[in-house]
Each structure stands twice: as structure tokens, then as C-alpha cells.
PDB file of N, CA and C in Angstrom:
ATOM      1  N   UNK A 227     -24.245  38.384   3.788  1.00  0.00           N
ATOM      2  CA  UNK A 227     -24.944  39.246   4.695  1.00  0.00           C
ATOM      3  C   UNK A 227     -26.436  39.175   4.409  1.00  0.00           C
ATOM      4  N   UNK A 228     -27.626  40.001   5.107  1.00  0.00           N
ATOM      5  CA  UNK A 228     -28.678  40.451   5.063  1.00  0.00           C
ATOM      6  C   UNK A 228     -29.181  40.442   3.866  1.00  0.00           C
ATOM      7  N   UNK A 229     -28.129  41.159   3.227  1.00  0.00           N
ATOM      8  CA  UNK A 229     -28.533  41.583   1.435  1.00  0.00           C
ATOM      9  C   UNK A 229     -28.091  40.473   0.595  1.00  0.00           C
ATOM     10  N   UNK A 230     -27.735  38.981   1.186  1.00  0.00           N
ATOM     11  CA  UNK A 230     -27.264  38.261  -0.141  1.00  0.00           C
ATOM     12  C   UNK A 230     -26.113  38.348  -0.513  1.00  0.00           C
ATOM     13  N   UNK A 231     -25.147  39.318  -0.230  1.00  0.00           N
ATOM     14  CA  UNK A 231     -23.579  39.335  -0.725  1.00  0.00           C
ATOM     15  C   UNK A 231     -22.467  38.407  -0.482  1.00  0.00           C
ATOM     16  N   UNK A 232     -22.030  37.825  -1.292  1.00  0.00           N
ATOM     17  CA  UNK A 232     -21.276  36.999  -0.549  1.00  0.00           C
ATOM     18  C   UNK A 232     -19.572  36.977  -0.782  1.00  0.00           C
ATOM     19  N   UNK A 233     -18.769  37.375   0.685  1.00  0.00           N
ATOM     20  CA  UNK A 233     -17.682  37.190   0.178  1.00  0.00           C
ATOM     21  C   UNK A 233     -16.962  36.177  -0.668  1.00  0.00           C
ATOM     22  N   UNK A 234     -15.269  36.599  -0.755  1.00  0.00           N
ATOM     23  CA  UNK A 234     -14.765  35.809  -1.837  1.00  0.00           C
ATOM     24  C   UNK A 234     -14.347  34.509  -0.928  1.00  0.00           C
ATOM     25  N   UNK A 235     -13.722  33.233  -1.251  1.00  0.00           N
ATOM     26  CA  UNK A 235     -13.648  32.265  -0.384  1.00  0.00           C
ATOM     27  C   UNK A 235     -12.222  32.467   0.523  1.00  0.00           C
ATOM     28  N   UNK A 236     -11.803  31.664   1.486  1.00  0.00           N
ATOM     29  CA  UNK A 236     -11.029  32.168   1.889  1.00  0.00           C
ATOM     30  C   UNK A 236      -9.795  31.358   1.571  1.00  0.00           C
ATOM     31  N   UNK A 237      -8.392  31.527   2.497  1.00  0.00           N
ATOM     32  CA  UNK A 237      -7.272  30.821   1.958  1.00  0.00           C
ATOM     33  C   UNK A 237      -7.252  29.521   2.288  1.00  0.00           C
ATOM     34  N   UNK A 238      -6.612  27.953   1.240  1.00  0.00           N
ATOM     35  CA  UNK A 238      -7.346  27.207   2.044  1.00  0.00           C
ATOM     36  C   UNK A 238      -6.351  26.970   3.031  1.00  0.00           C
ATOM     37  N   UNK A 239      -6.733  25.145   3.641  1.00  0.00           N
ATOM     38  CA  UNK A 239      -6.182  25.498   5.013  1.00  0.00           C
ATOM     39  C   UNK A 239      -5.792  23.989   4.524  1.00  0.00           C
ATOM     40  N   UNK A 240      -4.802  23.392   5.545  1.00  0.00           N
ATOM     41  CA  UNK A 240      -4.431  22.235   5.399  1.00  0.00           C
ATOM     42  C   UNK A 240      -4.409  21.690   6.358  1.00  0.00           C
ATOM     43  N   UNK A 241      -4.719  20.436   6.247  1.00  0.00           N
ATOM     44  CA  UNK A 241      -4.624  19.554   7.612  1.00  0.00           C
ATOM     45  C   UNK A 241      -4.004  18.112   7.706  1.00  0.00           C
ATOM     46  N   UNK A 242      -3.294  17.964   8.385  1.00  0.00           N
ATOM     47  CA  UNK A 242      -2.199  16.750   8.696  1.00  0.00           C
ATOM     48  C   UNK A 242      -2.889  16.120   9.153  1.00  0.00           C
ATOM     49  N   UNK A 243      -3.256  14.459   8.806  1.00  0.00           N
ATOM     50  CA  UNK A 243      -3.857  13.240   9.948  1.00  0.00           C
ATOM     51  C   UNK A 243      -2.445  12.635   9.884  1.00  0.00           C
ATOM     52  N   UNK A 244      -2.474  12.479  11.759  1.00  0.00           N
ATOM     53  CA  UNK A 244      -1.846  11.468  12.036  1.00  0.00           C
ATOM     54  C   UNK A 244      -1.920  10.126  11.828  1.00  0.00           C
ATOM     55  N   UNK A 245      -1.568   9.359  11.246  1.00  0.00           N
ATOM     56  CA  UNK A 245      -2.367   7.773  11.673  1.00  0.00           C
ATOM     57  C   UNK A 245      -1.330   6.946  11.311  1.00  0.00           C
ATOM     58  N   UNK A 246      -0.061   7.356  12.215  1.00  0.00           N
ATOM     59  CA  UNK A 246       0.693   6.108  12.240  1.00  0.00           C
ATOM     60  C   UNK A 246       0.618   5.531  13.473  1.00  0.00           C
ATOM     61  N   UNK A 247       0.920   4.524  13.795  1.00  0.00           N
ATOM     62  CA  UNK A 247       0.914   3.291  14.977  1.00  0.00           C
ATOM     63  C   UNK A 247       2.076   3.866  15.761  1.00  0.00           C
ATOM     64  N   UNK A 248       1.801   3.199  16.947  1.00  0.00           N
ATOM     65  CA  UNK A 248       3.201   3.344  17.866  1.00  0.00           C
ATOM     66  C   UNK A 248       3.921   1.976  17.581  1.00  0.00           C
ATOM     67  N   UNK A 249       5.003   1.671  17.826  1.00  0.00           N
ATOM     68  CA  UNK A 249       6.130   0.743  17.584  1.00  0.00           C
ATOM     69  C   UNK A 249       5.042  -0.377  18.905  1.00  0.00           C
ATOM     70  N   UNK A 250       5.567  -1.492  18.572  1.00  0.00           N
ATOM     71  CA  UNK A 250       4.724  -2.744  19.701  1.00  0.00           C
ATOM     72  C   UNK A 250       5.670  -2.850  20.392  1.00  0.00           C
ATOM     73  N   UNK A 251       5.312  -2.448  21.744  1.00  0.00           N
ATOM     74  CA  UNK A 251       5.945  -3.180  23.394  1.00  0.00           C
ATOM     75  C   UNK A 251       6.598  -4.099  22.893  1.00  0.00           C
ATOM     76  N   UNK A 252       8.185  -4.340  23.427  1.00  0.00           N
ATOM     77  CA  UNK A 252       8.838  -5.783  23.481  1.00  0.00           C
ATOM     78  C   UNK A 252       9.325  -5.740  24.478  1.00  0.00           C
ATOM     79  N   UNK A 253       9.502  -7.542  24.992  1.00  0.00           N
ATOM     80  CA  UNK A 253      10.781  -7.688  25.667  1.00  0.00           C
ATOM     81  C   UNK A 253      10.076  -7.561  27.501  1.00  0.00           C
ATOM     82  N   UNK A 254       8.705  -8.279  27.584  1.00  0.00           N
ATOM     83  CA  UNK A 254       7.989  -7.667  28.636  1.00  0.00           C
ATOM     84  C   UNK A 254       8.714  -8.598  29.834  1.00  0.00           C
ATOM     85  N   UNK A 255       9.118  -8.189  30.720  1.00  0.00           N
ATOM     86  CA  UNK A 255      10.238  -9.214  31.621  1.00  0.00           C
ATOM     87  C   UNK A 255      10.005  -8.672  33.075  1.00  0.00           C
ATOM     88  N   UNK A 256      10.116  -9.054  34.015  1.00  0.00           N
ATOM     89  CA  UNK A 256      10.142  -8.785  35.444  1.00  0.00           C
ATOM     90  C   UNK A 256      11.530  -8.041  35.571  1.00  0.00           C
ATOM     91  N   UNK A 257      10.963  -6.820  36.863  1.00  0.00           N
ATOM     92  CA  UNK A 257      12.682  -6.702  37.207  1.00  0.00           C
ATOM     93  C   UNK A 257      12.160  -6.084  38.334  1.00  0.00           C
ATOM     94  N   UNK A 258      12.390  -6.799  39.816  1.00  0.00           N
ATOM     95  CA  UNK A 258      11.785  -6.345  40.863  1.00  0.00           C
ATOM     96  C   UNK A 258      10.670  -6.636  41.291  1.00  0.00           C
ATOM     97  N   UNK A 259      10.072  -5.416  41.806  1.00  0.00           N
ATOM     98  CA  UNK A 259       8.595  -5.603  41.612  1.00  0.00           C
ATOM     99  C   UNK A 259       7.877  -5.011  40.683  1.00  0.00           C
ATOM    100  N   UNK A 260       8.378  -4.887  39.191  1.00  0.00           N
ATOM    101  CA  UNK A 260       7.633  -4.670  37.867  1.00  0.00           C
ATOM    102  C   UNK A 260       7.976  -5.101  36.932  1.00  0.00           C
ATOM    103  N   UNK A 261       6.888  -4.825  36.432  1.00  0.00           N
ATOM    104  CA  UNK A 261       6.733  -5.417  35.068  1.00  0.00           C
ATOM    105  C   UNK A 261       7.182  -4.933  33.923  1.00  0.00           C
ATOM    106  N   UNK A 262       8.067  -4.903  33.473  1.00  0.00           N
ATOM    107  CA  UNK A 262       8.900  -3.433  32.413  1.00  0.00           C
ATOM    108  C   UNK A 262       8.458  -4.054  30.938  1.00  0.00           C
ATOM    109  N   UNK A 263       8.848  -3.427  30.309  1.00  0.00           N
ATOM    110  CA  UNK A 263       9.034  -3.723  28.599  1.00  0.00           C
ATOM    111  C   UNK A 263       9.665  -2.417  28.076  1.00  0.00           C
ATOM    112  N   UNK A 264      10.198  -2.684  26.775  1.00  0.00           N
ATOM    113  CA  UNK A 264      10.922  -1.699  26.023  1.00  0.00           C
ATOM    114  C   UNK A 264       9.752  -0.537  25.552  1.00  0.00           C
ATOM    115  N   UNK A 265      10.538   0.678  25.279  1.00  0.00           N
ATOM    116  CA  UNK A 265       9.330   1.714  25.370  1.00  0.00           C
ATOM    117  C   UNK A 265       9.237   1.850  23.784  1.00  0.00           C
ATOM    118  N   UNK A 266       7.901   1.786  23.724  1.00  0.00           N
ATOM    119  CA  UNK A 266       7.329   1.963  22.386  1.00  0.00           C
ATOM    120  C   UNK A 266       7.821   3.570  21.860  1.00  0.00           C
ATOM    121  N   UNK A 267       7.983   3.515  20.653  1.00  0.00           N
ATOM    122  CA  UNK A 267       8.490   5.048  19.705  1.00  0.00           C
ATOM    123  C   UNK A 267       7.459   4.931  18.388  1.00  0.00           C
ATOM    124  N   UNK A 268       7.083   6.376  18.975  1.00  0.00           N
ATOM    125  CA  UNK A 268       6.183   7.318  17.789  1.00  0.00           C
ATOM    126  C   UNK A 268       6.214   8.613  17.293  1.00  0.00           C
ATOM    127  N   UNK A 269       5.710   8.923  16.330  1.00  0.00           N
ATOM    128  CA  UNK A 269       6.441  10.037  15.278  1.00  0.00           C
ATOM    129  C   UNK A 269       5.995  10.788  15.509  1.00  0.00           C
ATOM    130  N   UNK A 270       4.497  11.180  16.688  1.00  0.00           N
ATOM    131  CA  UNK A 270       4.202  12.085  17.347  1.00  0.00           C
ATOM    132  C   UNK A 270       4.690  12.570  18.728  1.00  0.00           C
ATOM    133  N   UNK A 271       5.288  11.811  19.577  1.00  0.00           N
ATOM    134  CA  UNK A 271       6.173  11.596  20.765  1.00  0.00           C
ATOM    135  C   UNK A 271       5.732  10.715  21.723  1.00  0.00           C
ATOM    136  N   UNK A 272       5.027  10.806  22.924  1.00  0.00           N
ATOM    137  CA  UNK A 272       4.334  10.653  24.393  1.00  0.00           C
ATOM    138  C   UNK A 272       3.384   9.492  23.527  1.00  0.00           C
ATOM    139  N   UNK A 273       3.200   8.260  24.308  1.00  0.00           N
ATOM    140  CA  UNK A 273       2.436   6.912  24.233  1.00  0.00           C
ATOM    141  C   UNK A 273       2.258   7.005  25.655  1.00  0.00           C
ATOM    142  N   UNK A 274       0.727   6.367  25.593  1.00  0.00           N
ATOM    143  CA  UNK A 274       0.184   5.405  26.973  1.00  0.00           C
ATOM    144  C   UNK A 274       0.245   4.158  26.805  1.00  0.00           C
ATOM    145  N   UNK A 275       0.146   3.213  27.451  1.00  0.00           N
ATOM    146  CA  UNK A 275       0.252   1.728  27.531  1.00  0.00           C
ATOM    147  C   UNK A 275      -1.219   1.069  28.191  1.00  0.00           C
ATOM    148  N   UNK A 276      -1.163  -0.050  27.414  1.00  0.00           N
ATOM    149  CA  UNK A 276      -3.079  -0.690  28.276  1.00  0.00           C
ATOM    150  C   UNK A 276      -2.163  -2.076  28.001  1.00  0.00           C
ATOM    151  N   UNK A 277      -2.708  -2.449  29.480  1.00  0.00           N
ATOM    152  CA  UNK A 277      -2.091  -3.844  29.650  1.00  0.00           C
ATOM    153  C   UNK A 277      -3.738  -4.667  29.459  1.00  0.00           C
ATOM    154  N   UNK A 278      -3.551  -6.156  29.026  1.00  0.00           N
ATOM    155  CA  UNK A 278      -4.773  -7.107  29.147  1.00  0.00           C
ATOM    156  C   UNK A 278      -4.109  -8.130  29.424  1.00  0.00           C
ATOM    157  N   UNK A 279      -4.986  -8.558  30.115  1.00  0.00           N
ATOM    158  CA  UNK A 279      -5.234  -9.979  30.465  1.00  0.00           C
ATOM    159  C   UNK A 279      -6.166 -11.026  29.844  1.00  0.00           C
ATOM    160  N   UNK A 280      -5.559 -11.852  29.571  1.00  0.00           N
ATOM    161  CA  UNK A 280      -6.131 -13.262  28.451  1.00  0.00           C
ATOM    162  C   UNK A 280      -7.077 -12.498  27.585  1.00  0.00           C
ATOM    163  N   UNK A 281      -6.708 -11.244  27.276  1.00  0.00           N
ATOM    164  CA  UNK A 281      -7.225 -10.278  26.255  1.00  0.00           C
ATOM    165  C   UNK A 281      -8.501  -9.308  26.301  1.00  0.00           C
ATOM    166  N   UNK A 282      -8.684  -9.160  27.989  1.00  0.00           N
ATOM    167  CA  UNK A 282      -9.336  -8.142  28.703  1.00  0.00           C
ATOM    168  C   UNK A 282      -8.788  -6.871  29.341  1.00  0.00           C
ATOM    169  N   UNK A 283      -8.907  -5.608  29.082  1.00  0.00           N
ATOM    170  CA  UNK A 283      -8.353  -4.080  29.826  1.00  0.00           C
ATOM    171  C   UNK A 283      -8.326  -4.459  30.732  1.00  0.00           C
ATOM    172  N   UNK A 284      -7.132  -4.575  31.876  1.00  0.00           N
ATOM    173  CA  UNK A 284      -7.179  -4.225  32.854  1.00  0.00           C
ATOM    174  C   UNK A 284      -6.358  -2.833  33.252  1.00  0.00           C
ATOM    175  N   UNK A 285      -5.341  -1.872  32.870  1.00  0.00           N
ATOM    176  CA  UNK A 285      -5.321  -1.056  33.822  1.00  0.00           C
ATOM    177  C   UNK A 285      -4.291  -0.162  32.298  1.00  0.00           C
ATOM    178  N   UNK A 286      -4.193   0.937  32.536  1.00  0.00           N
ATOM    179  CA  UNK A 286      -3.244   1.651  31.836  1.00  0.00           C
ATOM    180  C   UNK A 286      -2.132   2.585  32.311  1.00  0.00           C
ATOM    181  N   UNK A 287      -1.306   3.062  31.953  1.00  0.00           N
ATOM    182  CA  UNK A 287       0.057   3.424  32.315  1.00  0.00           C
ATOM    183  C   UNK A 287       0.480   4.059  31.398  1.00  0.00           C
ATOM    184  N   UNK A 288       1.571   5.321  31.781  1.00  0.00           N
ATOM    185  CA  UNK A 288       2.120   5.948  30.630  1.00  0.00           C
ATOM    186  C   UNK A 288       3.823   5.876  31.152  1.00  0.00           C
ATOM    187  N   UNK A 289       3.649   4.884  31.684  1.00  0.00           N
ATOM    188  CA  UNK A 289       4.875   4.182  31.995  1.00  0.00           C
ATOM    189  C   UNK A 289       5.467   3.277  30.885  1.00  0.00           C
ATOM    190  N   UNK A 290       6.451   2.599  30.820  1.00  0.00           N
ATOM    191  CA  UNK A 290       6.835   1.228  30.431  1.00  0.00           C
ATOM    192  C   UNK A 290       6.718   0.400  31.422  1.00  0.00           C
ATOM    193  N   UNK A 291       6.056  -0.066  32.316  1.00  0.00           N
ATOM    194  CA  UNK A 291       6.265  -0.393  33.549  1.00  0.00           C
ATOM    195  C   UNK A 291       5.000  -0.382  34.058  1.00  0.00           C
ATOM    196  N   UNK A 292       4.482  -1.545  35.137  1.00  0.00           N
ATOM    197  CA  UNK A 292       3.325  -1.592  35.979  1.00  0.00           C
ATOM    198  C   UNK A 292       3.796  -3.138  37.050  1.00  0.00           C
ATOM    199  N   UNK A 293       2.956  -2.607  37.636  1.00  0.00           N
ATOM    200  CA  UNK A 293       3.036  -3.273  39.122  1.00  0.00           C
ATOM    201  C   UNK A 293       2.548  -4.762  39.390  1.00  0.00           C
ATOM    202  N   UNK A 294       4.162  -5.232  39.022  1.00  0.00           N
ATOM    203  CA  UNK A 294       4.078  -6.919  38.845  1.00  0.00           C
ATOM    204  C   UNK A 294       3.011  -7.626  40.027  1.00  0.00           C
ATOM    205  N   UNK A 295       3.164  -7.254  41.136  1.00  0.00           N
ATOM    206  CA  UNK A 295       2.240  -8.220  42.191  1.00  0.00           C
ATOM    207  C   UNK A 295       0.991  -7.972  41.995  1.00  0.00           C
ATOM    208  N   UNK A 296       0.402  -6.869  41.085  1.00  0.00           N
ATOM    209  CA  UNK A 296      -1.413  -6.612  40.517  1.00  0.00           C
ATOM    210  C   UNK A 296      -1.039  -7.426  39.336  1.00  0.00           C
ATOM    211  N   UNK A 297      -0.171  -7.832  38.606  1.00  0.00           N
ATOM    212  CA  UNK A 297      -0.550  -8.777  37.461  1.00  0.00           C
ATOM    213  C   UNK A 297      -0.667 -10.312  38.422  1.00  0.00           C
ATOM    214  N   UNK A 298       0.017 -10.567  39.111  1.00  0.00           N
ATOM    215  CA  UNK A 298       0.202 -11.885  39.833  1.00  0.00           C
ATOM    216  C   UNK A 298      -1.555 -11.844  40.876  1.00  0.00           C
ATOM    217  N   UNK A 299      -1.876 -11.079  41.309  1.00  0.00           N
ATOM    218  CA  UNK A 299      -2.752 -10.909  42.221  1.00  0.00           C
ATOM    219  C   UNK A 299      -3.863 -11.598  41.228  1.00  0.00           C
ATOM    220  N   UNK A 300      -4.063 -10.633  39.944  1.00  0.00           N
ATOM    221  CA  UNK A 300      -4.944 -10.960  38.945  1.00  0.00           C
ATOM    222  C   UNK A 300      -5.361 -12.211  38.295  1.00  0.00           C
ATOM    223  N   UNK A 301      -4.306 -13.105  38.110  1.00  0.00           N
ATOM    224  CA  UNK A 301      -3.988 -14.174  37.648  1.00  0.00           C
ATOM    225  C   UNK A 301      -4.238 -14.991  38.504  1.00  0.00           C
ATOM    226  N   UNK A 302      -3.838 -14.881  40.106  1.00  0.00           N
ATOM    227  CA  UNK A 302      -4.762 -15.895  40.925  1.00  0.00           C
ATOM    228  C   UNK A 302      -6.044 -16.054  41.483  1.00  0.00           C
ATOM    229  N   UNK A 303      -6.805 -14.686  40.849  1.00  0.00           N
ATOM    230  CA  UNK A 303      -7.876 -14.665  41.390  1.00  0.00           C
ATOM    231  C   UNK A 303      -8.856 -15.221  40.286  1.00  0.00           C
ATOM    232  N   UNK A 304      -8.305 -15.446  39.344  1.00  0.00           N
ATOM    233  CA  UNK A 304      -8.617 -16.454  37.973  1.00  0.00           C
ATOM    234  C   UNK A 304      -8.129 -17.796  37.916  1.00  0.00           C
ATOM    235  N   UNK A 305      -7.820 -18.300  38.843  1.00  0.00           N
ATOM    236  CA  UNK A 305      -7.314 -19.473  39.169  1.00  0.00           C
ATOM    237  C   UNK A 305      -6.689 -20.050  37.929  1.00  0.00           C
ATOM    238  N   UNK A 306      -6.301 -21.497  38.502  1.00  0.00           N
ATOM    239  CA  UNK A 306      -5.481 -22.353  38.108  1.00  0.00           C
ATOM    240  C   UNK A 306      -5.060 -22.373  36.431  1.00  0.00           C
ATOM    241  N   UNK A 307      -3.592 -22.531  35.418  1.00  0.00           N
ATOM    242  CA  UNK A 307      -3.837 -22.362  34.667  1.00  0.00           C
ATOM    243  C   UNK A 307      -2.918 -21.453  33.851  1.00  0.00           C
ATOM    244  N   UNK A 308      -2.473 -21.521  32.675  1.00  0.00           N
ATOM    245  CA  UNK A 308      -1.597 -20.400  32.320  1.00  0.00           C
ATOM    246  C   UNK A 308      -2.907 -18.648  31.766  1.00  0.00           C
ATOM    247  N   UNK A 309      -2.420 -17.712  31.885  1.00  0.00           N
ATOM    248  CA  UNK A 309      -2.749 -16.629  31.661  1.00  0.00           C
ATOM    249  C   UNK A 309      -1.794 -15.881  31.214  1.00  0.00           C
ATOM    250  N   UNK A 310      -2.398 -14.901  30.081  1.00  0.00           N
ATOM    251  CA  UNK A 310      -1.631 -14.267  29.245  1.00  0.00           C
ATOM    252  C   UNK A 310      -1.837 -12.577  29.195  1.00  0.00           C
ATOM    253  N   UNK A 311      -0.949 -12.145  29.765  1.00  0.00           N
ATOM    254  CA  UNK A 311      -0.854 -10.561  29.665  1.00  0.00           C
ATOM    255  C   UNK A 311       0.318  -9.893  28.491  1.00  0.00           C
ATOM    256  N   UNK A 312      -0.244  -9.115  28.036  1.00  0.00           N
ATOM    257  CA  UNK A 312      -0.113  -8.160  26.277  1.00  0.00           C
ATOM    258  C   UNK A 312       0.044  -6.847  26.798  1.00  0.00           C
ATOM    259  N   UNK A 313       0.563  -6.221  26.220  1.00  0.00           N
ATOM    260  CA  UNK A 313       0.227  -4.403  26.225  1.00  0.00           C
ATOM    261  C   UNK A 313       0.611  -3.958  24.466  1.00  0.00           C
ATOM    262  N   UNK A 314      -0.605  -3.302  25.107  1.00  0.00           N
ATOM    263  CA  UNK A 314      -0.454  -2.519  23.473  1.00  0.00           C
ATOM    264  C   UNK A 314      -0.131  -1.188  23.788  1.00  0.00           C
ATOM    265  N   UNK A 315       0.723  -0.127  22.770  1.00  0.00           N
ATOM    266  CA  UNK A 315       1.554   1.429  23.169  1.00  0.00           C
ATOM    267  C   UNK A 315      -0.104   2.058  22.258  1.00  0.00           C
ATOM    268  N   UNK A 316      -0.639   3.542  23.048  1.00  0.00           N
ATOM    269  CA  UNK A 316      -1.050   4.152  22.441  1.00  0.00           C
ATOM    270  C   UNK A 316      -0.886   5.746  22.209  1.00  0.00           C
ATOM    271  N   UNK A 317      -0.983   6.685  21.016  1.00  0.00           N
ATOM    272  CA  UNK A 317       0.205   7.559  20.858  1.00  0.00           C
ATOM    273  C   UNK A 317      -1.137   8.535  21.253  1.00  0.00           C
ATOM    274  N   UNK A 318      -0.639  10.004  21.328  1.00  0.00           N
ATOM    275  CA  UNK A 318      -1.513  11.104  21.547  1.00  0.00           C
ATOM    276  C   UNK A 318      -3.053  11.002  20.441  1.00  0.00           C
ATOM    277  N   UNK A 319      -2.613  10.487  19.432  1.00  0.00           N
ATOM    278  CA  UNK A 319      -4.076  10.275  18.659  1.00  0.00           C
ATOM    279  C   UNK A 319      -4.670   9.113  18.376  1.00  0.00           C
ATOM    280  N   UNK A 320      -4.695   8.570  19.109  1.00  0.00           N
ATOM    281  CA  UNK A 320      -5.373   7.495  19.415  1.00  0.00           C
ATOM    282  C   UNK A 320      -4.885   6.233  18.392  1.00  0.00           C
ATOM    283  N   UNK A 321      -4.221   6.333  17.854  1.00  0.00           N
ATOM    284  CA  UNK A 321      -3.870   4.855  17.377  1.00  0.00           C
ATOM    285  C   UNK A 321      -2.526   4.051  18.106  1.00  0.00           C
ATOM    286  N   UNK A 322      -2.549   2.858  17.819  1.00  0.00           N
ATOM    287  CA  UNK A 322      -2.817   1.914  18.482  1.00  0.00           C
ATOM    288  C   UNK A 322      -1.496   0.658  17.827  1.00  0.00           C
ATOM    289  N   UNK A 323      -0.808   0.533  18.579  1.00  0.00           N
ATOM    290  CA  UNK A 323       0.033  -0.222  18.189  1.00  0.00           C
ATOM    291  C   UNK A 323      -0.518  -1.894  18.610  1.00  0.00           C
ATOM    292  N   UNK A 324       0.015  -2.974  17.760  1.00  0.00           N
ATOM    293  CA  UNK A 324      -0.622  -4.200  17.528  1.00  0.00           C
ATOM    294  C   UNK A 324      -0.222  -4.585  19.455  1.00  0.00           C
ATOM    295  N   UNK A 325       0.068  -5.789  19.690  1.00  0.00           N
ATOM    296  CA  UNK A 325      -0.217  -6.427  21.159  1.00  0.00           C
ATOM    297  C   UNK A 325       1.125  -6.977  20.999  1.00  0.00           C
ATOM    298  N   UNK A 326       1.988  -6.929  22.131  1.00  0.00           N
ATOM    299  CA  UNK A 326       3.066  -7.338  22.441  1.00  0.00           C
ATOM    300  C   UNK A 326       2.900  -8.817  22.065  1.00  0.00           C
ATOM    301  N   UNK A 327       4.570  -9.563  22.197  1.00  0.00           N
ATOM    302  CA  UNK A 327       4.396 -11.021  22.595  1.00  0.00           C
ATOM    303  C   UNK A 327       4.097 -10.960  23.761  1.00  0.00           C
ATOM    304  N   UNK A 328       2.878 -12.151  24.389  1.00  0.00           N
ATOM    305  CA  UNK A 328       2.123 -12.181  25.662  1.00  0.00           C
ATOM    306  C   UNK A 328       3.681 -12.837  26.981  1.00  0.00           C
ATOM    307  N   UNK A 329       3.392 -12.275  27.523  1.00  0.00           N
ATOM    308  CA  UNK A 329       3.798 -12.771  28.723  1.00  0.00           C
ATOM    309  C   UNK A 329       3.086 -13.588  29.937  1.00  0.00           C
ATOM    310  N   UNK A 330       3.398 -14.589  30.027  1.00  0.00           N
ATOM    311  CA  UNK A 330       2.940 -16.133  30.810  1.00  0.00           C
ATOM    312  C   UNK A 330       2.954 -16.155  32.228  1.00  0.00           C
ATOM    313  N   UNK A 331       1.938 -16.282  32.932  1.00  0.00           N
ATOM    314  CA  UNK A 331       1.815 -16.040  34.529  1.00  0.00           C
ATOM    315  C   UNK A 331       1.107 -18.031  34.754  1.00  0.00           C
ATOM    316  N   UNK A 332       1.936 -19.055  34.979  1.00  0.00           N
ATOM    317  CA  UNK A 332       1.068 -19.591  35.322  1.00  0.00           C
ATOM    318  C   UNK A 332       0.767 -20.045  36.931  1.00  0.00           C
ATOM    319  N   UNK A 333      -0.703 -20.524  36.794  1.00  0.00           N
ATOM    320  CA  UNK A 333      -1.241 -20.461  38.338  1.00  0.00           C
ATOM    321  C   UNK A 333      -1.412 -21.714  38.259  1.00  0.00           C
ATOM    322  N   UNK A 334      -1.054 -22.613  39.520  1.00  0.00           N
ATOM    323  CA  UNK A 334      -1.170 -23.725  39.881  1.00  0.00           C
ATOM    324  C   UNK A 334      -2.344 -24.136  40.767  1.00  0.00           C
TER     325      UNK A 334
END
């Protein structure tokens, strides 16, 4: 206070960091018109997904799943050539599971 007094300290407190990874996307396969993969599991619950291309962000999802004819669209507007799309799972605190095996779009 005013006068210099200072209370006693208080109780302490504890704090949990998260910082485990989400499990890595497998198994990324067409079925329809999407693009599925197996759903990543984490010890906090709920993951988002970021898909790349030849190892650029293009779009995210909190799906297992995104919209095969925007990966195909993408890939031809990069012409000729194989191209490689990855997704990595990310959990409520921001870490970051490694990059799927890529999945192969090639453009003729």
C-alpha cells in the first residue's frame, strides 16, 4: 500500500503447457469429390488441418476432408508436371503435427 506494507505472498498457482503434436494425417485418398485422410488424434481433442501445395498454404479445414476439384483446379493452373499436396493436423494450441505422406496430382 501507500505506507509500504506489504502483504504475505500468495498460493502458488500451477500451470500445464500443452506441447504435444497432433498424430500426422494418413492415408490421403480420393473418395468422390474429396479429398479425405484419416483424422489426426490429440490429447487435447479438436485439430484443424492446412493443406499445401508443393509446400505452399493453400486453404484450411477442420475437416478430414477438402474439396478434391480446388486441389485439381490448383495443380493445373501450375501447369504441366507432378505436384505435391501434404496436410499437416493442428491442435487447439497451436502445435503442429509433422506433413503427411504427399499425395501426387500429375498435370500433363
Amino acid at each position: 500500500d501507500s505506507a509500504g506494507n506489504e502483504s504475505g505472498w500468495s498460493d502458488p498457482v500451477s500451470v500445464a503447457i500443452e506441447d504435444e503434436p497432433p498424430t500426422v494425417p494418413r492415408n490421403i485418398r480420393v473418395e468422390g469429390d474429396l479429398a479425405v485422410w484419416d483424422p489426426s488424434t490429440d490429447n487435447s481433442g479438436a485439430v484443424r488441418y492446412e493443406v499445401f501445395f508443393d509446400g505452399f498454404s493453400i486453404n484450411t479445414t477442420s475437416k478430414p476432408q477438402d474439396d478434391f476439384a480446388f486441389w485439381t483446379d490448383v495443380a493445373e493452373a501450375y501447369g504441366p508436371g507432378e505436384h505435391l499436396f501434404t496436410v499437416e493436423a493442428i491442435d487447439s494450441s497451436q502445435n503442429r503435427s509433422g506433413p503427411s505422406e504427399p499425395f501426387v496430382i500429375v498435370v500433363d
